[in-house]
Short mmCIF file of C-alpha atoms in Angstrom, two decimals:
data_model
loop_
_atom_site.label_atom_id
_atom_site.label_comp_id
_atom_site.label_asym_id
_atom_site.label_seq_id
_atom_site.Cartn_x
_atom_site.Cartn_y
_atom_site.Cartn_z
CA MET M 24 -21.04 -38.81 -19.63
CA ALA M 25 -20.87 -35.54 -21.52
CA SER M 26 -24.50 -34.69 -20.90
CA ASN M 27 -24.08 -35.59 -17.26
CA GLN M 28 -21.17 -33.18 -17.01
CA ALA M 29 -23.23 -30.48 -18.68
CA ASP M 30 -25.98 -31.00 -16.10
CA ILE M 31 -23.56 -30.79 -13.26
CA GLY M 32 -21.75 -27.74 -14.56
CA PRO M 33 -18.04 -27.03 -14.86
CA TYR M 34 -17.44 -26.71 -11.10
CA GLY M 35 -19.71 -29.50 -9.94
CA GLU M 36 -22.05 -27.09 -8.17
CA ARG M 37 -25.18 -29.10 -8.93
CA SER M 38 -23.77 -32.32 -7.56
CA LEU M 39 -22.78 -30.45 -4.43
CA ALA M 40 -26.26 -29.00 -4.05
CA GLU M 41 -27.76 -32.45 -4.52
CA LEU M 42 -25.43 -33.85 -1.89
CA VAL M 43 -26.48 -31.17 0.57
CA ASN M 44 -30.15 -31.87 -0.16
CA GLN M 45 -29.57 -35.59 0.28
CA GLU M 46 -27.78 -34.94 3.55
CA GLN M 47 -30.63 -32.78 4.77
CA GLU M 48 -33.17 -35.46 3.86
CA ILE M 49 -31.22 -38.06 5.78
CA ILE M 50 -30.67 -35.99 8.89
CA GLY M 51 -33.67 -33.68 8.53
CA ILE M 52 -36.22 -35.11 10.97
CA PRO M 53 -33.91 -36.19 13.78
CA SER M 54 -31.98 -32.86 13.67
CA ARG M 55 -35.25 -30.89 13.77
CA THR M 56 -36.40 -32.97 16.72
CA ARG M 57 -33.08 -32.41 18.43
CA GLU M 58 -33.36 -28.68 17.87
CA VAL M 59 -36.91 -28.55 19.26
CA ALA M 60 -35.87 -30.64 22.25
CA LEU M 61 -32.89 -28.37 22.87
CA LYS M 62 -35.04 -25.24 22.70
CA ALA M 63 -37.67 -26.80 24.98
CA GLY M 64 -34.96 -27.78 27.47
CA LEU M 65 -33.49 -24.29 27.48
CA ALA M 66 -36.95 -22.70 27.84
CA PHE M 67 -37.73 -24.99 30.77
CA MET M 68 -34.45 -24.08 32.49
CA LEU M 69 -35.11 -20.38 31.90
CA VAL M 70 -38.64 -20.60 33.35
CA LEU M 71 -37.32 -22.57 36.32
CA ALA M 72 -34.61 -20.01 37.02
CA MET M 73 -37.05 -17.12 36.69
CA ALA M 74 -39.54 -18.85 38.99
CA PHE M 75 -36.81 -19.50 41.54
CA ILE M 76 -35.96 -15.79 41.68
CA ALA M 77 -39.48 -14.42 41.28
CA LEU M 78 -41.26 -16.76 43.71
CA PRO M 79 -39.79 -15.41 46.97
CA VAL M 80 -40.36 -11.81 45.81
CA VAL M 81 -43.96 -12.59 44.84
CA ALA M 82 -44.48 -14.46 48.13
CA LEU M 83 -43.23 -11.42 49.99
CA PHE M 84 -45.85 -9.23 48.36
CA LEU M 85 -48.61 -11.84 48.70
CA ARG M 86 -47.98 -12.45 52.40
CA SER M 87 -47.64 -8.79 53.40
CA PRO M 88 -50.91 -7.22 54.49
CA LEU M 89 -51.16 -3.92 52.59
CA ASP M 90 -52.84 -1.97 55.38
CA THR M 91 -50.16 -3.02 57.90
CA THR M 92 -47.45 -2.11 55.37
CA LEU M 93 -48.90 1.37 54.83
CA ARG M 94 -49.48 1.84 58.56
CA SER M 95 -45.92 0.80 59.38
CA LEU M 96 -44.65 3.69 57.22
CA HIS M 97 -45.63 5.93 60.17
CA ASP M 98 -43.86 3.72 62.73
CA PRO M 99 -40.84 5.63 64.19
CA VAL M 100 -38.73 2.46 64.03
CA VAL M 101 -39.43 2.11 60.32
CA ILE M 102 -38.97 5.81 59.61
CA ASP M 103 -35.65 5.84 61.49
CA ALA M 104 -34.42 2.69 59.77
CA LEU M 105 -35.48 3.84 56.32
CA ARG M 106 -33.96 7.29 56.77
CA LEU M 107 -30.72 5.78 58.10
CA SER M 108 -30.52 3.19 55.33
CA LEU M 109 -31.07 5.71 52.53
CA THR M 110 -28.71 8.28 54.07
CA THR M 111 -25.87 5.88 54.81
CA SER M 112 -26.20 4.08 51.47
CA THR M 113 -26.12 7.39 49.58
CA ILE M 114 -23.06 8.62 51.51
CA THR M 115 -21.42 5.23 51.01
CA THR M 116 -22.07 5.28 47.26
CA ILE M 117 -20.70 8.82 46.91
CA THR M 118 -17.60 7.84 48.96
CA VAL M 119 -17.07 4.67 46.93
CA VAL M 120 -17.41 6.56 43.62
CA ILE M 121 -15.00 9.34 44.69
CA MET M 122 -12.42 6.93 46.11
CA GLY M 123 -12.96 4.07 43.67
CA THR M 124 -12.93 5.91 40.32
CA PRO M 125 -9.22 6.87 40.34
CA ILE M 126 -8.30 3.45 41.74
CA ALA M 127 -10.27 1.71 38.98
CA TYR M 128 -8.66 3.93 36.32
CA VAL M 129 -5.14 3.28 37.56
CA SER M 130 -5.89 -0.44 37.73
CA ALA M 131 -7.24 -0.41 34.16
CA ARG M 132 -4.50 1.66 32.53
CA PHE M 133 -1.21 1.27 34.38
CA GLN M 134 1.17 -1.51 35.25
CA TYR M 135 3.03 -1.10 38.53
CA PHE M 136 4.87 -3.25 41.04
CA GLY M 137 2.41 -5.20 43.22
CA LYS M 138 -0.56 -4.59 40.88
CA GLU M 139 -1.76 -8.21 41.14
CA LEU M 140 -1.71 -7.99 44.92
CA ALA M 141 -3.52 -4.65 44.92
CA ASP M 142 -6.21 -5.96 42.55
CA SER M 143 -6.72 -9.07 44.69
CA LEU M 144 -6.98 -6.92 47.81
CA ILE M 145 -9.62 -4.70 46.17
CA ASP M 146 -11.69 -7.81 45.36
CA LEU M 147 -11.21 -9.41 48.77
CA PRO M 148 -14.37 -8.04 50.46
CA VAL M 149 -16.50 -9.79 47.81
CA ILE M 150 -15.42 -13.24 48.94
CA MET M 151 -15.10 -12.34 52.63
CA PRO M 152 -18.21 -13.29 54.65
CA PRO M 153 -19.84 -10.06 55.93
CA ALA M 154 -19.64 -11.24 59.56
CA VAL M 155 -15.88 -11.75 59.13
CA ALA M 156 -15.65 -8.28 57.59
CA GLY M 157 -17.48 -6.92 60.65
CA ILE M 158 -15.06 -8.52 63.09
CA ALA M 159 -12.11 -7.42 60.98
CA LEU M 160 -13.36 -3.82 61.05
CA LEU M 161 -13.94 -4.07 64.78
CA VAL M 162 -10.38 -5.20 65.49
CA ALA M 163 -9.07 -2.47 63.20
CA PHE M 164 -11.25 0.51 64.12
CA GLY M 165 -12.95 -0.61 67.36
CA ARG M 166 -12.04 0.96 70.69
CA MET M 167 -9.31 -1.65 71.27
CA GLY M 168 -8.48 -2.04 67.57
CA ILE M 169 -5.05 -1.39 66.10
CA VAL M 170 -6.10 1.99 64.65
CA GLY M 171 -9.16 2.58 66.86
CA HIS M 172 -6.92 2.43 69.92
CA TYR M 173 -5.11 5.61 68.84
CA LEU M 174 -8.30 7.26 67.61
CA ASN M 175 -9.87 6.53 70.99
CA GLY M 176 -6.92 8.24 72.62
CA MET M 177 -7.79 11.35 70.59
CA GLY M 178 -11.40 11.10 71.71
CA ILE M 179 -12.66 9.65 68.41
CA SER M 180 -14.84 6.57 68.68
CA ILE M 181 -16.00 4.89 65.50
CA ALA M 182 -17.49 1.54 66.49
CA PHE M 183 -21.24 1.49 67.17
CA THR M 184 -21.83 4.86 65.49
CA THR M 185 -23.46 5.84 62.20
CA LEU M 186 -19.92 6.34 60.83
CA ALA M 187 -19.30 2.64 61.55
CA VAL M 188 -22.37 1.78 59.46
CA ILE M 189 -20.91 3.78 56.56
CA ILE M 190 -17.43 2.25 56.98
CA ALA M 191 -18.92 -1.26 56.99
CA GLN M 192 -20.94 -0.46 53.87
CA VAL M 193 -17.95 1.11 52.06
CA PHE M 194 -15.85 -1.96 52.92
CA VAL M 195 -18.30 -4.49 51.51
CA SER M 196 -19.65 -2.51 48.55
CA SER M 197 -16.50 -0.85 47.12
CA PRO M 198 -15.38 -3.88 45.08
CA PHE M 199 -18.74 -3.96 43.29
CA TYR M 200 -18.11 -0.44 41.99
CA ILE M 201 -14.36 -0.71 41.41
CA ARG M 202 -14.62 -3.96 39.42
CA GLN M 203 -17.30 -2.55 37.14
CA ALA M 204 -15.50 0.79 36.76
CA ARG M 205 -12.23 -0.98 35.95
CA THR M 206 -13.89 -2.95 33.14
CA SER M 207 -15.53 0.22 31.80
CA PHE M 208 -12.20 2.07 31.72
CA GLU M 209 -10.52 -0.89 30.02
CA ASP M 210 -13.18 -0.68 27.31
CA VAL M 211 -12.36 2.96 26.54
CA ASP M 212 -10.13 2.87 23.46
CA LEU M 213 -6.71 4.38 24.22
CA ALA M 214 -6.98 6.30 20.93
CA PHE M 215 -9.55 8.64 22.55
CA GLU M 216 -7.08 9.57 25.28
CA ASN M 217 -4.29 10.02 22.76
CA ALA M 218 -6.51 12.16 20.50
CA ALA M 219 -7.47 14.38 23.43
CA ARG M 220 -3.83 14.83 24.42
CA THR M 221 -2.69 15.78 20.92
CA LEU M 222 -5.51 18.34 20.93
CA GLY M 223 -3.94 19.99 23.96
CA ALA M 224 -5.92 18.41 26.78
CA SER M 225 -4.08 17.67 30.02
CA ARG M 226 -4.46 14.22 31.58
CA VAL M 227 -6.93 15.60 34.12
CA TYR M 228 -9.00 17.41 31.45
CA THR M 229 -8.98 14.26 29.32
CA PHE M 230 -10.10 12.16 32.30
CA PHE M 231 -13.10 14.35 33.10
CA HIS M 232 -14.13 15.38 29.57
CA VAL M 233 -13.38 12.25 27.55
CA ILE M 234 -12.77 9.12 29.60
CA ILE M 235 -15.44 9.53 32.28
CA PRO M 236 -18.24 10.40 29.82
CA ILE M 237 -17.37 7.45 27.56
CA ALA M 238 -17.22 5.06 30.54
CA MET M 239 -20.28 6.63 32.19
CA ASN M 240 -22.70 3.75 31.56
CA GLY M 241 -20.47 1.28 33.33
CA LEU M 242 -19.73 3.69 36.16
CA ILE M 243 -23.45 4.20 36.80
CA SER M 244 -24.07 0.44 36.77
CA GLY M 245 -21.24 0.00 39.25
CA ALA M 246 -22.59 2.77 41.50
CA ILE M 247 -26.05 1.16 41.45
CA MET M 248 -24.51 -2.20 42.40
CA ALA M 249 -22.63 -0.56 45.27
CA PHE M 250 -25.76 1.28 46.44
CA ALA M 251 -27.84 -1.91 46.35
CA ARG M 252 -25.13 -3.82 48.24
CA SER M 253 -24.97 -1.04 50.87
CA LEU M 254 -28.72 -0.98 51.26
CA GLY M 255 -28.77 -4.72 51.90
CA GLU M 256 -25.70 -4.79 54.14
CA PHE M 257 -26.35 -6.70 57.40
CA GLY M 258 -23.54 -8.87 58.74
CA ALA M 259 -20.67 -6.38 58.89
CA THR M 260 -22.96 -3.64 60.17
CA ILE M 261 -24.38 -5.62 63.11
CA MET M 262 -20.89 -6.79 64.12
CA PHE M 263 -19.12 -3.45 63.78
CA ALA M 264 -21.88 -0.87 64.34
CA GLY M 265 -24.38 -2.73 66.50
CA ASN M 266 -28.15 -2.47 66.32
CA PHE M 267 -29.29 0.86 67.81
CA GLN M 268 -32.47 2.44 66.56
CA GLY M 269 -31.92 5.76 64.81
CA ARG M 270 -28.14 5.43 64.97
CA THR M 271 -27.04 2.14 63.47
CA GLN M 272 -30.25 0.19 62.89
CA THR M 273 -30.58 0.13 59.08
CA MET M 274 -33.51 -1.53 57.33
CA PRO M 275 -32.01 -5.05 57.17
CA LEU M 276 -31.25 -4.84 60.91
CA ALA M 277 -34.77 -3.57 61.63
CA ILE M 278 -36.21 -6.47 59.60
CA TYR M 279 -34.13 -8.92 61.63
CA THR M 280 -35.14 -7.27 64.92
CA ALA M 281 -38.86 -7.17 63.98
CA MET M 282 -38.79 -10.81 62.86
CA GLN M 283 -37.92 -11.90 66.38
CA GLY M 284 -41.24 -10.38 67.60
CA ASP M 285 -43.72 -10.18 64.75
CA LEU M 286 -43.27 -11.72 61.27
CA ASP M 287 -45.90 -9.40 59.76
CA VAL M 288 -44.00 -6.25 60.73
CA SER M 289 -40.82 -7.79 59.41
CA LEU M 290 -42.57 -8.60 56.11
CA CYS M 291 -43.82 -5.01 55.82
CA LEU M 292 -40.32 -3.67 56.37
CA ALA M 293 -39.00 -6.03 53.73
CA ILE M 294 -41.61 -4.81 51.24
CA ILE M 295 -40.75 -1.19 51.94
CA LEU M 296 -37.02 -1.92 51.44
CA VAL M 297 -37.65 -3.72 48.15
CA ALA M 298 -39.93 -0.91 46.94
CA PHE M 299 -37.46 1.85 47.86
CA SER M 300 -34.50 0.00 46.34
CA PHE M 301 -36.46 -0.48 43.14
CA ILE M 302 -37.54 3.18 43.00
CA VAL M 303 -34.01 4.49 43.60
CA ILE M 304 -32.41 2.21 41.04
CA PHE M 305 -35.15 2.90 38.49
CA LEU M 306 -34.77 6.66 38.97
CA VAL M 307 -31.00 6.57 38.63
CA LYS M 308 -31.22 4.47 35.48
CA THR M 309 -33.91 6.67 33.94
CA LEU M 310 -32.22 9.95 34.77
CA THR M 311 -28.85 8.89 33.50
CA ARG M 312 -29.86 6.87 30.47
CA ARG M 313 -27.18 7.19 27.81
CA ARG M 314 -26.11 5.35 24.76
CA VAL M 315 -23.27 2.87 24.98
CA HIS M 316 -20.16 4.23 23.31
CA LYS M 317 -17.33 1.91 22.60
CA ASN M 318 -15.47 3.01 19.53
CA ALA M 319 -15.97 6.07 17.41
CA GLY M 320 -13.97 4.71 14.55
CA ASN M 321 -16.28 1.87 13.64
CA MET D 7 10.86 21.93 8.84
CA LEU D 8 10.56 18.72 10.82
CA GLU D 9 13.75 16.84 11.62
CA ILE D 10 13.63 13.35 13.07
CA ASP D 11 16.58 11.28 14.23
CA ILE D 12 15.43 8.71 16.78
CA ARG D 13 16.02 5.19 17.99
CA LYS D 14 13.72 2.91 19.93
CA LYS D 15 14.08 -0.75 20.78
CA LEU D 16 10.89 -2.58 19.88
CA ARG D 17 10.06 -6.21 20.63
CA ASP D 18 11.34 -7.73 17.37
CA TYR D 19 13.55 -5.01 15.94
CA SER D 20 14.93 -1.54 16.52
CA LEU D 21 13.22 1.52 15.11
CA GLU D 22 15.99 3.72 13.71
CA VAL D 23 14.73 6.62 11.65
CA LYS D 24 16.41 9.72 10.34
CA LEU D 25 14.40 11.96 8.07
CA SER D 26 13.25 15.50 7.53
CA VAL D 27 10.10 17.01 6.10
CA ALA D 28 10.03 20.56 4.74
CA ARG D 29 7.27 23.06 5.41
CA GLY D 30 4.38 22.39 3.01
CA GLU D 31 5.74 18.99 2.03
CA ILE D 32 3.73 15.77 2.33
CA LEU D 33 5.89 12.79 3.17
CA MET D 34 4.29 9.40 2.65
CA LEU D 35 5.54 6.74 5.01
CA VAL D 36 4.95 3.35 3.45
CA GLY D 37 5.46 -0.11 4.81
CA ASP D 38 3.96 -3.39 5.91
CA ASN D 39 1.83 -3.75 9.01
CA GLY D 40 4.05 -3.85 12.09
CA CYS D 41 7.05 -2.15 10.46
CA GLY D 42 6.96 0.70 12.97
CA LYS D 43 5.03 3.37 11.03
CA THR D 44 2.44 4.13 13.72
CA THR D 45 5.06 3.88 16.49
CA LEU D 46 7.09 6.53 14.66
CA LEU D 47 4.06 8.84 14.43
CA ASN D 48 3.30 8.28 18.13
CA ILE D 49 6.90 9.14 19.05
CA VAL D 50 6.75 12.33 17.00
CA ALA D 51 3.41 13.23 18.60
CA GLY D 52 4.79 12.53 22.09
CA LEU D 53 2.42 9.65 22.80
CA GLN D 54 5.33 7.21 23.07
CA ASP D 55 8.91 7.86 24.11
CA ALA D 56 11.97 7.13 21.99
CA ASP D 57 15.02 5.58 23.68
CA ASP D 58 17.25 8.36 22.37
CA GLY D 59 17.63 10.85 19.57
CA ARG D 60 16.21 14.20 18.60
CA ILE D 61 13.04 15.57 17.04
CA ALA D 62 12.95 19.25 16.11
CA LEU D 63 10.22 21.38 14.63
CA ASP D 64 11.42 24.57 12.90
CA GLY D 65 14.73 24.21 14.76
CA ARG D 66 13.00 24.00 18.15
CA PRO D 67 13.60 20.59 19.83
CA ILE D 68 10.39 18.87 20.99
CA TYR D 69 12.37 15.79 22.00
CA ASP D 70 16.08 15.65 22.64
CA SER D 71 17.56 12.85 24.75
CA ALA D 72 20.92 14.67 25.06
CA LEU D 73 19.28 17.87 26.36
CA LYS D 74 16.68 15.81 28.29
CA THR D 75 13.94 17.73 26.48
CA ASN D 76 10.63 15.94 26.07
CA ILE D 77 7.68 18.25 25.49
CA PRO D 78 4.46 16.43 26.41
CA ALA D 79 1.99 15.55 23.68
CA GLU D 80 -0.53 18.17 24.80
CA ALA D 81 2.03 20.98 24.39
CA ARG D 82 3.52 19.97 21.01
CA ASN D 83 0.74 21.52 18.87
CA ILE D 84 0.65 18.64 16.44
CA GLY D 85 -2.47 17.75 14.45
CA TYR D 86 -2.92 13.99 14.50
CA VAL D 87 -5.56 12.10 12.54
CA PHE D 88 -5.81 8.60 13.97
CA GLN D 89 -6.47 5.49 11.91
CA SER D 90 -9.86 4.93 13.55
CA TYR D 91 -10.32 8.75 13.64
CA ALA D 92 -10.90 8.47 17.42
CA LEU D 93 -13.82 10.90 17.30
CA PHE D 94 -15.24 11.35 20.78
CA PRO D 95 -18.44 9.29 20.64
CA HIS D 96 -20.29 11.18 23.36
CA MET D 97 -19.84 14.53 21.61
CA SER D 98 -21.51 16.12 18.63
CA VAL D 99 -19.62 16.86 15.42
CA TYR D 100 -19.41 20.51 16.57
CA ASP D 101 -18.00 19.64 20.00
CA ASN D 102 -15.45 17.29 18.48
CA VAL D 103 -14.08 20.03 16.25
CA ALA D 104 -14.27 22.60 19.07
CA PHE D 105 -12.42 20.32 21.55
CA GLY D 106 -8.89 21.53 20.73
CA LEU D 107 -9.96 25.17 21.05
CA ARG D 108 -11.67 24.61 24.40
CA THR D 109 -8.52 23.04 25.85
CA ARG D 110 -6.70 26.23 24.78
CA SER D 111 -9.22 28.39 26.63
CA HIS D 112 -10.38 30.36 23.59
CA SER D 113 -13.38 32.59 24.14
CA LYS D 114 -16.81 31.17 23.32
CA ASN D 115 -17.31 33.68 20.48
CA GLU D 116 -13.95 32.89 18.95
CA ILE D 117 -14.64 29.15 19.16
CA GLY D 118 -18.06 29.63 17.56
CA LEU D 119 -16.65 31.59 14.61
CA LEU D 120 -13.68 29.28 14.00
CA VAL D 121 -15.67 26.07 14.27
CA LYS D 122 -18.29 27.45 11.87
CA ASP D 123 -15.56 28.33 9.35
CA TYR D 124 -13.96 24.90 9.51
CA LEU D 125 -17.25 22.98 9.48
CA GLU D 126 -18.53 24.97 6.51
CA ALA D 127 -15.25 24.52 4.62
CA ALA D 128 -15.48 20.77 5.18
CA GLY D 129 -19.17 20.64 4.28
CA LEU D 130 -20.10 19.53 7.79
CA TRP D 131 -22.11 22.51 9.08
CA GLU D 132 -25.46 20.83 8.35
CA ILE D 133 -24.59 17.83 10.52
CA ARG D 134 -22.93 19.80 13.33
CA LYS D 135 -25.47 18.60 15.92
CA ALA D 136 -25.22 14.90 14.99
CA LYS D 137 -23.31 12.59 17.30
CA ALA D 138 -19.91 11.81 15.81
CA VAL D 139 -20.68 8.09 15.80
CA ASN D 140 -23.76 8.55 13.64
CA VAL D 141 -22.12 9.99 10.53
CA SER D 142 -20.67 8.29 7.44
CA GLY D 143 -17.04 7.17 7.08
CA GLY D 144 -16.19 10.05 4.73
CA GLN D 145 -17.72 12.58 7.14
CA LYS D 146 -15.78 11.07 10.04
CA GLN D 147 -12.58 11.51 8.08
CA ARG D 148 -13.43 15.18 7.42
CA ILE D 149 -14.34 15.77 11.08
CA ALA D 150 -11.06 14.21 12.24
CA LEU D 151 -9.12 16.38 9.79
CA ALA D 152 -11.03 19.56 10.74
CA ARG D 153 -10.46 18.77 14.43
CA ALA D 154 -6.72 18.40 13.80
CA LEU D 155 -6.46 21.50 11.59
CA ILE D 156 -8.50 23.94 13.69
CA ILE D 157 -5.75 24.12 16.32
CA GLU D 158 -3.45 25.49 13.59
CA PRO D 159 -0.84 22.79 14.14
CA ASP D 160 2.86 23.16 13.42
CA LEU D 161 2.91 19.62 12.03
CA LEU D 162 0.31 17.20 10.66
CA LEU D 163 0.39 13.44 11.19
CA LEU D 164 -2.14 11.19 9.50
CA ASP D 165 -2.28 7.47 10.19
CA GLU D 166 -3.92 5.54 7.36
CA PRO D 167 -6.46 8.33 6.85
CA LEU D 168 -8.28 6.56 4.02
CA SER D 169 -8.24 2.94 5.16
CA ALA D 170 -11.70 3.12 6.75
CA LEU D 171 -13.31 4.36 3.53
CA ASP D 172 -14.69 2.38 0.61
CA VAL D 173 -12.64 2.39 -2.61
CA ARG D 174 -14.79 4.94 -4.50
CA ARG D 175 -14.73 7.37 -1.59
CA GLN D 176 -10.94 6.90 -1.23
CA ALA D 177 -10.25 8.16 -4.77
CA GLN D 178 -12.33 11.30 -4.16
CA MET D 179 -10.78 11.91 -0.73
CA ARG D 180 -7.16 11.64 -1.93
CA LYS D 181 -7.38 14.81 -3.99
CA GLU D 182 -9.34 16.61 -1.30
CA LEU D 183 -6.83 15.60 1.34
CA ARG D 184 -3.86 16.75 -0.73
CA GLU D 185 -5.39 20.14 -1.40
CA THR D 186 -6.43 20.70 2.22
CA ILE D 187 -3.00 19.75 3.58
CA HIS D 188 -1.10 21.85 1.06
CA ALA D 189 -3.26 24.83 2.01
CA CYS D 190 -2.01 24.53 5.63
CA ASN D 191 1.64 24.89 4.61
CA VAL D 192 3.03 22.77 7.45
CA PRO D 193 5.17 19.60 7.31
CA CYS D 194 2.98 16.54 7.02
CA ILE D 195 3.60 12.80 7.40
CA ILE D 196 1.00 10.36 6.15
CA VAL D 197 1.29 6.69 7.01
CA THR D 198 -0.16 4.30 4.48
CA HIS D 199 0.34 0.87 3.04
CA ASP D 200 -1.45 1.70 -0.17
CA LEU D 201 0.69 2.82 -3.13
CA ARG D 202 -2.27 4.68 -4.63
CA ASP D 203 -2.24 7.01 -1.62
CA VAL D 204 1.48 7.62 -2.13
CA ALA D 205 1.14 8.50 -5.79
CA CYS D 206 -1.96 10.66 -5.42
CA ILE D 207 -1.30 12.54 -2.17
CA GLY D 208 2.41 12.62 -1.46
CA ASP D 209 5.31 14.78 -2.55
CA ARG D 210 7.93 12.38 -1.29
CA ALA D 211 7.85 8.82 0.00
CA CYS D 212 9.87 6.66 2.38
CA LEU D 213 9.66 2.92 2.61
CA LEU D 214 9.99 1.61 6.14
CA GLU D 215 10.99 -1.99 6.72
CA LYS D 216 11.44 -3.45 10.20
CA GLY D 217 12.05 -0.02 11.68
CA LYS D 218 14.46 1.28 9.08
CA ILE D 219 14.02 3.47 6.03
CA VAL D 220 15.17 1.33 3.12
CA LEU D 221 14.06 3.49 0.22
CA THR D 222 13.26 7.12 -0.24
CA GLY D 223 12.31 9.17 -3.27
CA GLY D 224 9.70 11.29 -4.98
CA ALA D 225 6.13 10.06 -4.70
CA GLU D 226 6.07 9.48 -8.46
CA ASP D 227 9.14 7.24 -8.15
CA VAL D 228 7.24 4.75 -6.04
CA MET D 229 6.26 2.72 -9.04
CA SER D 230 9.90 2.22 -9.96
CA TRP D 231 10.51 0.65 -6.55
CA GLY D 232 9.11 -2.48 -8.19
CA ALA D 233 6.28 -4.88 -7.66
CA GLY D 234 8.52 -7.14 -5.62
CA LEU D 235 8.26 -4.84 -2.62
CA PRO D 236 6.34 -6.28 0.29
CA LEU D 237 3.52 -3.77 -0.03
CA VAL D 238 -0.21 -4.23 -0.04
CA GLY D 239 -0.70 -1.81 -2.91
CA SER D 240 1.60 -3.47 -5.43
CA LYS D 241 2.05 -2.35 -9.03
CA SER D 242 -0.83 -4.45 -10.28
CA GLN D 243 -3.21 -3.00 -7.75
CA VAL D 244 -2.68 0.60 -8.75
CA ALA D 245 -5.56 1.76 -10.88
CA PRO D 246 -4.46 3.77 -13.96
CA ASN D 247 -7.03 6.52 -13.37
CA ASP D 248 -5.56 7.11 -9.92
CA PHE D 249 -2.28 7.97 -11.56
CA GLY D 250 -4.04 10.33 -13.92
CA GLU D 251 -5.37 12.05 -10.83
CA ALA D 252 -1.90 12.08 -9.31
CA GLY D 253 -0.49 13.63 -12.42
CA ALA D 254 -3.13 16.31 -12.37
CA ALA D 255 -2.47 16.99 -8.73
#
C-alpha cells in the first residue's frame, strides 16, 4: 500500500496520467478515424463550394474567343458601355462614401430617437429586389413621380438619364458601404477619441485625424463592395434609367442586349467586365494596403 | 489647486465626491473595480458630464452646474493618461507625442524642438519612427505620459498607469513616474487599485467605495487602513522593498 502510494505520488498525478493514457488507448483509434473523416468531409465541402463559384468564371473564360474579345474592345457599343460603367460606378462610390461616412459614424456612436428605424431603412435596399428598387425610384423621381413631378415643372428630368443610372446605383449600393463603415467605426475604441479630445482636438479634427485613419481598412472594403455592386447593377438601372447606348447602357445592360443577338459578343463583354472589376479592386487594395489597427493598448 | 465637488447618478449608486488637490501634490484614488474611479476622472476631464456640482482649477471653474459652465474636454488643458494608454495605432511614436501640439497650431519648428526634448527625456528618441503599437509596454507608458505632459497641462490624470506592465517593470516605473510628475508641479490624480502604487507614488490617498470617499489620509497611512479593506493590493501583497523605495522617495 505504502509503496503504491509512493509510486503514485502525494497528489495522485501518476494515477491520473495512467487514467488519461488508458482513456486514450480505449478511444484512440475511433476518435482518430472520426477526426480524419471530419477533416475529409470539410475538405470535400470546401472543394465543392470553390468549384461551384469557380466553374462559371472558368467557363466564361473558356467559352470566350480571345480574338473576338480583343476585337470587341474597339466596338463603340463596348467602349460606350465600359466608359459609362466605370464613370458612373466611380461617381456613385464617391457619393456613397461622402454621404455614407457621417451616417455610419452617427449610427455607430450615438443613440437617438428612431435609430432602429433609421438603421433598418439604411439596410432596406439590400433585401429589396433591384427591379422593385427601379420602380420605386421611377415613382419617386420619374416625370410623374412624387418628387419628379415638381422637378419636371422646373425643367429637370432625371429618369432615363445618366443621373438616373447614378441614383439607381447609389440606392442599391449605399447599404454595402454604410454597413461595413458602421462596423469599422464601432471597432474603433472610444479611448482614442477621448485621448484626442483631451489633447485639444475638436470633434471634427478627431474624426479626420484619428477615427477615419483607424477605421480606414473597413472603409476601403466597404467602398470596394459598393463599387462592385454599382458595376454589376442591372435591375434598378433598366427600370429607372432605361437602356440607351452611351447614356444609360452600362456594361450589364450591354451584356443583356448583346445576348439577345449574339452570345459570343455577350460573353466577350462579360469577360471585359470581370477583368476590369478585378483590376480596379486589385489596384485599390494594393494602393491602400494598411495594417489593421484595433487597439493601441494591447 | 484642483477643487472637486460633484454628484452623478450612476446605475447602481450615486457618485458623490468632494476633494481638493494642491499644486504639485499627487493624490492616489484607490478603490475596487466599478467604484467610480474612472468615471470621476472622465468627469474632471470633461469626457462625461456630472449631474451637478463644481470643478475648479486654480479658482477658475471648468464645470459649474449653478453657473451653467461646462468647458469642453478639448479646451480644459488636462493631461490624461488612459488605462490602455490609447496611443494612436496609425501614428508613429513621434506623431503621437506631437499630436497635442498640432491641435494647438504650434509652428513646425517649435513642435520639432519640443517633441525632441520630451522624447529624449523619456528615452524614446531612438524609437521615434516606430509605430506606437510596435513598442513595449513600458515604452507605451512613457509615450502616453510624454504625450500628456508636452501640452503643459494644468492638471494630470492617470488611470491605472502601471496595470499594463509586468511586476518588475512596475517597481521601476513607480519611482520614475513620481519624479516626472513632481517635476511638472501641477495637481495630479492617479487612479489605482494597487496599494504599492499608493505607497510609492502618492502624497495623499483617498479610498473610494461605491461612489463615495470613505477614507482619506497620507499615502504612508494606507497601510494602517487595514488588510480588511476590499482592495486588490492588500497588506500581504505589499512587497517590503517597495516600501523601502517609497520611504526613499
